[in-house]
Short mmCIF file of C-alpha atoms in Angstrom, two decimals:
data_model
loop_
_atom_site.label_atom_id
_atom_site.label_comp_id
_atom_site.label_asym_id
_atom_site.label_seq_id
_atom_site.Cartn_x
_atom_site.Cartn_y
_atom_site.Cartn_z
CA UNK A 1 -1.85 40.06 -39.39
CA UNK A 2 -0.95 36.42 -40.74
CA UNK A 3 1.82 35.95 -43.19
CA UNK A 4 2.61 33.96 -46.00
CA UNK A 5 5.32 32.36 -46.17
CA UNK A 6 6.94 30.69 -49.75
CA UNK A 7 5.01 27.57 -50.36
CA UNK A 8 6.69 24.07 -49.05
CA UNK A 9 7.34 21.33 -51.51
CA UNK A 10 6.53 18.78 -49.25
CA UNK A 11 2.33 20.77 -49.07
CA UNK A 12 2.52 21.27 -53.26
CA UNK A 13 -0.14 18.76 -53.40
CA UNK A 14 -3.53 20.17 -55.01
CA UNK A 15 -6.48 20.41 -52.56
CA UNK A 16 -8.62 17.78 -52.32
CA UNK A 17 -12.35 19.11 -53.86
CA UNK A 18 -14.59 20.57 -51.62
CA UNK A 19 -11.75 21.31 -48.55
CA UNK A 20 -11.17 24.60 -47.87
CA UNK A 21 -7.67 25.76 -49.39
CA UNK A 22 -4.88 26.92 -46.65
CA UNK A 23 -2.93 28.68 -48.80
CA UNK A 24 -3.15 30.10 -52.47
CA UNK A 25 0.08 28.63 -53.76
CA UNK A 26 1.26 25.74 -55.67
CA UNK A 27 4.33 24.93 -54.69
CA UNK A 28 6.18 22.65 -56.66
CA UNK A 29 3.17 21.39 -59.21
CA UNK A 30 1.54 23.43 -61.97
CA UNK A 31 -1.88 24.80 -61.74
CA UNK A 32 -4.78 22.73 -62.71
CA UNK A 33 -8.36 24.14 -63.76
CA UNK A 34 -9.27 23.55 -60.09
CA UNK A 35 -7.01 26.20 -58.94
CA UNK A 36 -7.91 28.94 -61.15
CA UNK A 37 -9.46 31.40 -58.63
CA UNK A 38 -5.61 31.73 -57.37
CA UNK A 39 -4.23 31.48 -60.99
CA UNK A 40 -2.56 34.75 -61.85
CA UNK A 41 0.07 36.71 -63.89
CA UNK A 42 -0.89 35.22 -67.22
CA UNK A 43 -4.10 36.39 -68.67
CA UNK A 44 -2.10 37.90 -72.13
CA UNK A 45 -0.91 34.83 -72.52
CA UNK A 46 -4.13 32.90 -71.21
CA UNK A 47 -6.36 34.84 -74.38
CA UNK A 48 -3.43 34.65 -77.00
CA UNK A 49 -3.14 30.68 -76.74
CA UNK A 50 -7.00 30.81 -76.53
CA UNK A 51 -7.05 33.02 -79.31
CA UNK A 52 -4.42 30.98 -81.72
CA UNK A 53 -6.03 27.28 -80.60
CA UNK A 54 -8.98 28.76 -81.93
CA UNK A 55 -8.39 30.66 -84.87
CA UNK A 56 -5.46 27.96 -86.00
CA UNK A 57 -5.27 24.57 -86.94
CA UNK A 58 -1.91 23.84 -85.04
CA UNK A 59 0.10 25.74 -82.39
CA UNK A 60 3.57 26.04 -81.05
CA UNK A 61 3.55 26.98 -77.54
CA UNK A 62 7.56 26.15 -76.09
CA UNK A 63 9.23 27.72 -73.04
CA UNK A 64 11.95 26.65 -70.68
CA UNK A 65 11.62 24.22 -68.10
CA UNK A 66 9.71 25.28 -65.07
CA UNK A 67 8.32 28.20 -66.73
CA UNK A 68 4.82 27.64 -66.05
CA UNK A 69 3.42 26.49 -69.33
CA UNK A 70 1.30 24.03 -68.23
CA UNK A 71 -0.62 25.85 -65.67
CA UNK A 72 -1.12 28.79 -68.22
CA UNK A 73 -3.11 26.12 -70.30
CA UNK A 74 -4.72 24.21 -67.40
CA UNK A 75 -5.49 26.79 -64.69
CA UNK A 76 -5.73 29.69 -68.07
CA UNK A 77 -6.62 28.04 -71.54
CA UNK A 78 -8.47 25.48 -70.08
CA UNK A 79 -10.32 27.36 -68.08
CA UNK A 80 -11.26 29.89 -70.20
CA UNK A 81 -12.66 27.17 -73.12
CA UNK A 82 -14.70 25.36 -70.42
CA UNK A 83 -16.02 28.45 -69.66
CA UNK A 84 -17.25 29.55 -73.59
CA UNK A 85 -18.13 25.76 -73.90
CA UNK A 86 -20.94 26.55 -70.84
CA UNK A 87 -21.62 29.91 -72.18
CA UNK A 88 -22.17 28.26 -75.51
CA UNK A 89 -24.08 25.22 -74.07
CA UNK A 90 -26.73 27.37 -72.38
CA UNK A 91 -27.56 29.80 -75.01
CA UNK A 92 -28.08 27.03 -77.34
CA UNK A 93 -29.19 24.11 -74.96
CA UNK A 94 -25.89 22.03 -76.33
CA UNK A 95 -22.32 22.64 -76.35
CA UNK A 96 -21.11 22.70 -79.58
CA UNK A 97 -17.59 23.30 -79.06
CA UNK A 98 -15.25 21.09 -76.39
CA UNK A 99 -11.44 21.26 -75.00
CA UNK A 100 -9.81 18.61 -74.33
CA UNK A 101 -6.26 18.61 -72.44
CA UNK A 102 -4.08 15.80 -72.88
CA UNK A 103 -0.35 14.82 -71.32
CA UNK A 104 0.15 10.91 -71.18
CA UNK A 105 2.50 9.79 -73.50
CA UNK A 106 3.07 6.42 -72.61
CA UNK A 107 1.34 3.65 -73.40
CA UNK A 108 -0.24 3.93 -77.29
CA UNK A 109 -0.59 7.22 -77.67
CA UNK A 110 -3.69 7.61 -79.95
CA UNK A 111 -5.60 5.50 -77.80
CA UNK A 112 -5.09 7.56 -75.11
CA UNK A 113 -5.71 10.69 -77.19
CA UNK A 114 -9.17 9.19 -78.42
CA UNK A 115 -9.86 7.77 -74.87
CA UNK A 116 -9.80 11.33 -73.49
CA UNK A 117 -11.66 13.00 -76.42
CA UNK A 118 -14.35 10.67 -75.54
CA UNK A 119 -14.42 11.11 -72.02
CA UNK A 120 -15.10 15.12 -72.81
CA UNK A 121 -17.86 13.72 -75.14
CA UNK A 122 -18.94 11.86 -72.40
CA UNK A 123 -18.75 14.66 -70.05
CA UNK A 124 -20.41 17.56 -72.12
CA UNK A 125 -23.11 15.94 -73.66
CA UNK A 126 -24.02 13.91 -71.11
CA UNK A 127 -23.42 10.57 -72.49
CA UNK A 128 -21.62 7.42 -71.67
CA UNK A 129 -18.35 6.80 -73.40
CA UNK A 130 -18.74 6.31 -76.77
CA UNK A 131 -16.83 3.64 -78.48
CA UNK A 132 -14.17 4.82 -81.51
CA UNK A 133 -15.15 3.30 -84.65
CA UNK A 134 -12.34 2.11 -87.00
CA UNK A 135 -9.78 5.28 -89.42
CA UNK A 136 -7.51 5.43 -87.09
CA UNK A 137 -7.25 9.32 -85.10
CA UNK A 138 -8.42 11.28 -87.99
CA UNK A 139 -11.44 8.80 -88.59
CA UNK A 140 -12.67 8.77 -85.48
CA UNK A 141 -12.08 12.12 -84.22
CA UNK A 142 -14.01 13.32 -88.03
CA UNK A 143 -17.08 10.31 -87.08
CA UNK A 144 -17.45 11.89 -83.23
CA UNK A 145 -17.43 15.98 -84.34
CA UNK A 146 -20.11 15.09 -87.31
CA UNK A 147 -22.42 13.11 -85.50
CA UNK A 148 -22.68 15.25 -82.25
CA UNK A 149 -21.92 18.59 -84.49
CA UNK A 150 -19.11 19.53 -82.66
CA UNK A 151 -15.48 21.61 -82.82
CA UNK A 152 -12.22 20.35 -80.61
CA UNK A 153 -10.03 21.93 -79.76
CA UNK A 154 -6.95 20.10 -78.09
CA UNK A 155 -4.03 21.03 -75.75
CA UNK A 156 -1.19 18.15 -76.55
CA UNK A 157 0.80 19.59 -72.91
CA UNK A 158 4.55 18.33 -72.49
CA UNK A 159 5.05 17.15 -76.03
CA UNK A 160 8.47 16.45 -74.93
CA UNK A 161 7.83 13.20 -72.96
CA UNK A 162 6.00 11.72 -76.29
CA UNK A 163 9.52 11.90 -77.48
CA UNK A 164 10.73 9.67 -74.13
CA UNK A 165 8.59 7.51 -74.46
CA UNK A 166 8.76 7.33 -78.30
CA UNK A 167 11.58 7.65 -79.58
CA UNK A 168 12.01 5.47 -83.11
CA UNK A 169 8.56 4.79 -83.31
CA UNK A 170 6.82 5.03 -86.63
CA UNK A 171 4.95 2.94 -89.48
CA UNK A 172 0.62 1.92 -89.49
CA UNK A 173 -1.19 2.73 -86.36
CA UNK A 174 1.55 5.35 -84.50
CA UNK A 175 1.15 8.60 -83.24
CA UNK A 176 4.10 10.26 -85.99
CA UNK A 177 2.04 8.52 -88.46
CA UNK A 178 -1.88 9.30 -87.00
CA UNK A 179 -1.22 12.53 -85.77
CA UNK A 180 0.25 14.93 -88.84
CA UNK A 181 -3.26 13.84 -91.01
CA UNK A 182 -4.93 15.27 -88.29
CA UNK A 183 -3.49 18.25 -88.30
CA UNK A 184 -3.39 18.57 -92.01
CA UNK A 185 -7.08 17.55 -92.61
CA UNK A 186 -9.34 20.88 -93.54
CA UNK A 187 -12.61 19.48 -93.66
CA UNK A 188 -11.67 17.97 -89.51
CA UNK A 189 -13.26 20.94 -86.95
CA UNK A 190 -10.27 19.55 -84.51
CA UNK A 191 -7.74 22.18 -83.58
CA UNK A 192 -3.98 21.45 -81.48
CA UNK A 193 -1.48 22.88 -79.61
CA UNK A 194 1.45 20.98 -79.14
CA UNK A 195 3.34 22.17 -76.06
CA UNK A 196 7.13 21.74 -75.48
CA UNK A 197 10.00 22.81 -73.44
CA UNK A 198 12.11 24.71 -75.47
CA UNK A 199 15.66 22.32 -75.17
CA UNK A 200 13.36 19.47 -76.63
CA UNK A 201 12.34 21.90 -79.62
CA UNK A 202 14.32 19.96 -82.05
CA UNK A 203 12.64 16.68 -81.68
CA UNK A 204 10.16 18.05 -83.83
CA UNK A 205 11.64 17.56 -86.84
CA UNK A 206 9.91 14.41 -86.98
CA UNK A 207 6.69 15.93 -88.32
CA UNK A 208 8.67 18.36 -90.15
CA UNK A 209 7.97 16.92 -93.58
CA UNK A 210 4.35 15.46 -92.53
CA UNK A 211 2.79 18.62 -91.27
CA UNK A 212 3.78 21.26 -93.53
CA UNK A 213 4.48 24.86 -91.46
CA UNK A 214 4.84 23.11 -88.27
CA UNK A 215 6.79 26.18 -86.91
CA UNK A 216 4.42 28.88 -88.49
CA UNK A 217 2.59 29.60 -85.36
CA UNK A 218 4.23 29.61 -82.18
CA UNK A 219 4.01 31.68 -78.78
CA UNK A 220 7.33 31.48 -76.39
CA UNK A 221 6.00 31.53 -72.77
CA UNK A 222 8.72 33.55 -70.46
CA UNK A 223 9.65 33.73 -66.35
CA UNK A 224 7.02 36.32 -65.45
CA UNK A 225 8.12 40.36 -65.01
CA UNK A 226 8.12 41.45 -61.80
CA UNK A 227 5.09 43.24 -62.10
CA UNK A 228 3.06 40.17 -62.84
CA UNK A 229 5.47 38.62 -60.27
CA UNK A 230 3.62 40.79 -57.99
CA UNK A 231 0.35 40.09 -58.88
CA UNK A 232 0.58 36.15 -59.51
CA UNK A 233 1.82 36.81 -55.16
CA UNK A 234 -0.61 39.17 -53.56
CA UNK A 235 -3.59 38.31 -55.71
CA UNK A 236 -3.85 35.01 -54.84
CA UNK A 237 -3.56 36.01 -51.12
CA UNK A 238 -6.35 38.28 -51.28
CA UNK A 239 -8.99 35.83 -53.06
CA UNK A 240 -7.74 33.51 -50.59
CA UNK A 241 -8.96 35.96 -48.05
CA UNK A 242 -12.38 36.83 -50.12
CA UNK A 243 -12.73 32.89 -50.75
CA UNK A 244 -11.92 31.70 -46.98
CA UNK A 245 -11.42 34.40 -44.51
CA UNK A 246 -10.16 33.64 -41.47
CA UNK A 247 -9.45 35.87 -37.62
CA UNK A 248 -7.08 38.14 -39.75
CA UNK A 249 -6.17 38.70 -42.88
CA UNK A 250 -3.33 37.16 -45.13
CA UNK A 251 -0.65 38.65 -45.81
CA UNK A 252 2.89 38.53 -48.00
CA UNK A 253 6.23 38.88 -46.31
CA UNK A 254 7.86 41.66 -48.70
CA UNK A 255 10.76 39.58 -49.09
CA UNK A 256 8.46 37.18 -50.95
CA UNK A 257 7.39 40.18 -53.30
CA UNK A 258 10.23 41.27 -53.92
#
């Protein structure tokens, strides 16, 4: 039997779409949405976060560096919400619930976030990229959601990088002033999930006076337990054997599992 060894960081880049995988593991790269078939061990977190995102205006997610927050969000939460979006679209003919993943904090975060939301709307509805109306972040999201009768679930990942690029920003048009009204506006059908490293939590105090109950709804991502870690190792191998069978099945070296 072929045996799987720990992934080489040099081979950790995600596979080219359409090309069969040669390893079920990501190495040092986070799992992306397209890697969901090989992502195991985080079912509970995926379900909890997706439910929080749909039920609350703001959810705060934190955990230690390297714990796997981005993988949970991309291959877990976003993948699950995309499946729900597709099922709803089939049932009523057009999607009403759209998930948006965002982690590009350099440059102008407001403009880049609106561009990302616009791309998702264009993708889901088969439209040209919608122009952003005037009115800032909250106003634009309100116009778009009203026009197409949408509810948006926005995941803001790696939020600590916002503070890296925009440590002292403030004033009209900045994300620091545009984001709080988008969260606070009760009639805006948009929910946000903010994911941040645990050691950067204190930086969120910049928004504490602007977003009521900022820390009220939070989820901590912890390291995998032994049983979940075993699932994260063995179940991707089983999936690889299922989706890309070879002359001999892949197995795991005992020291890799234990």
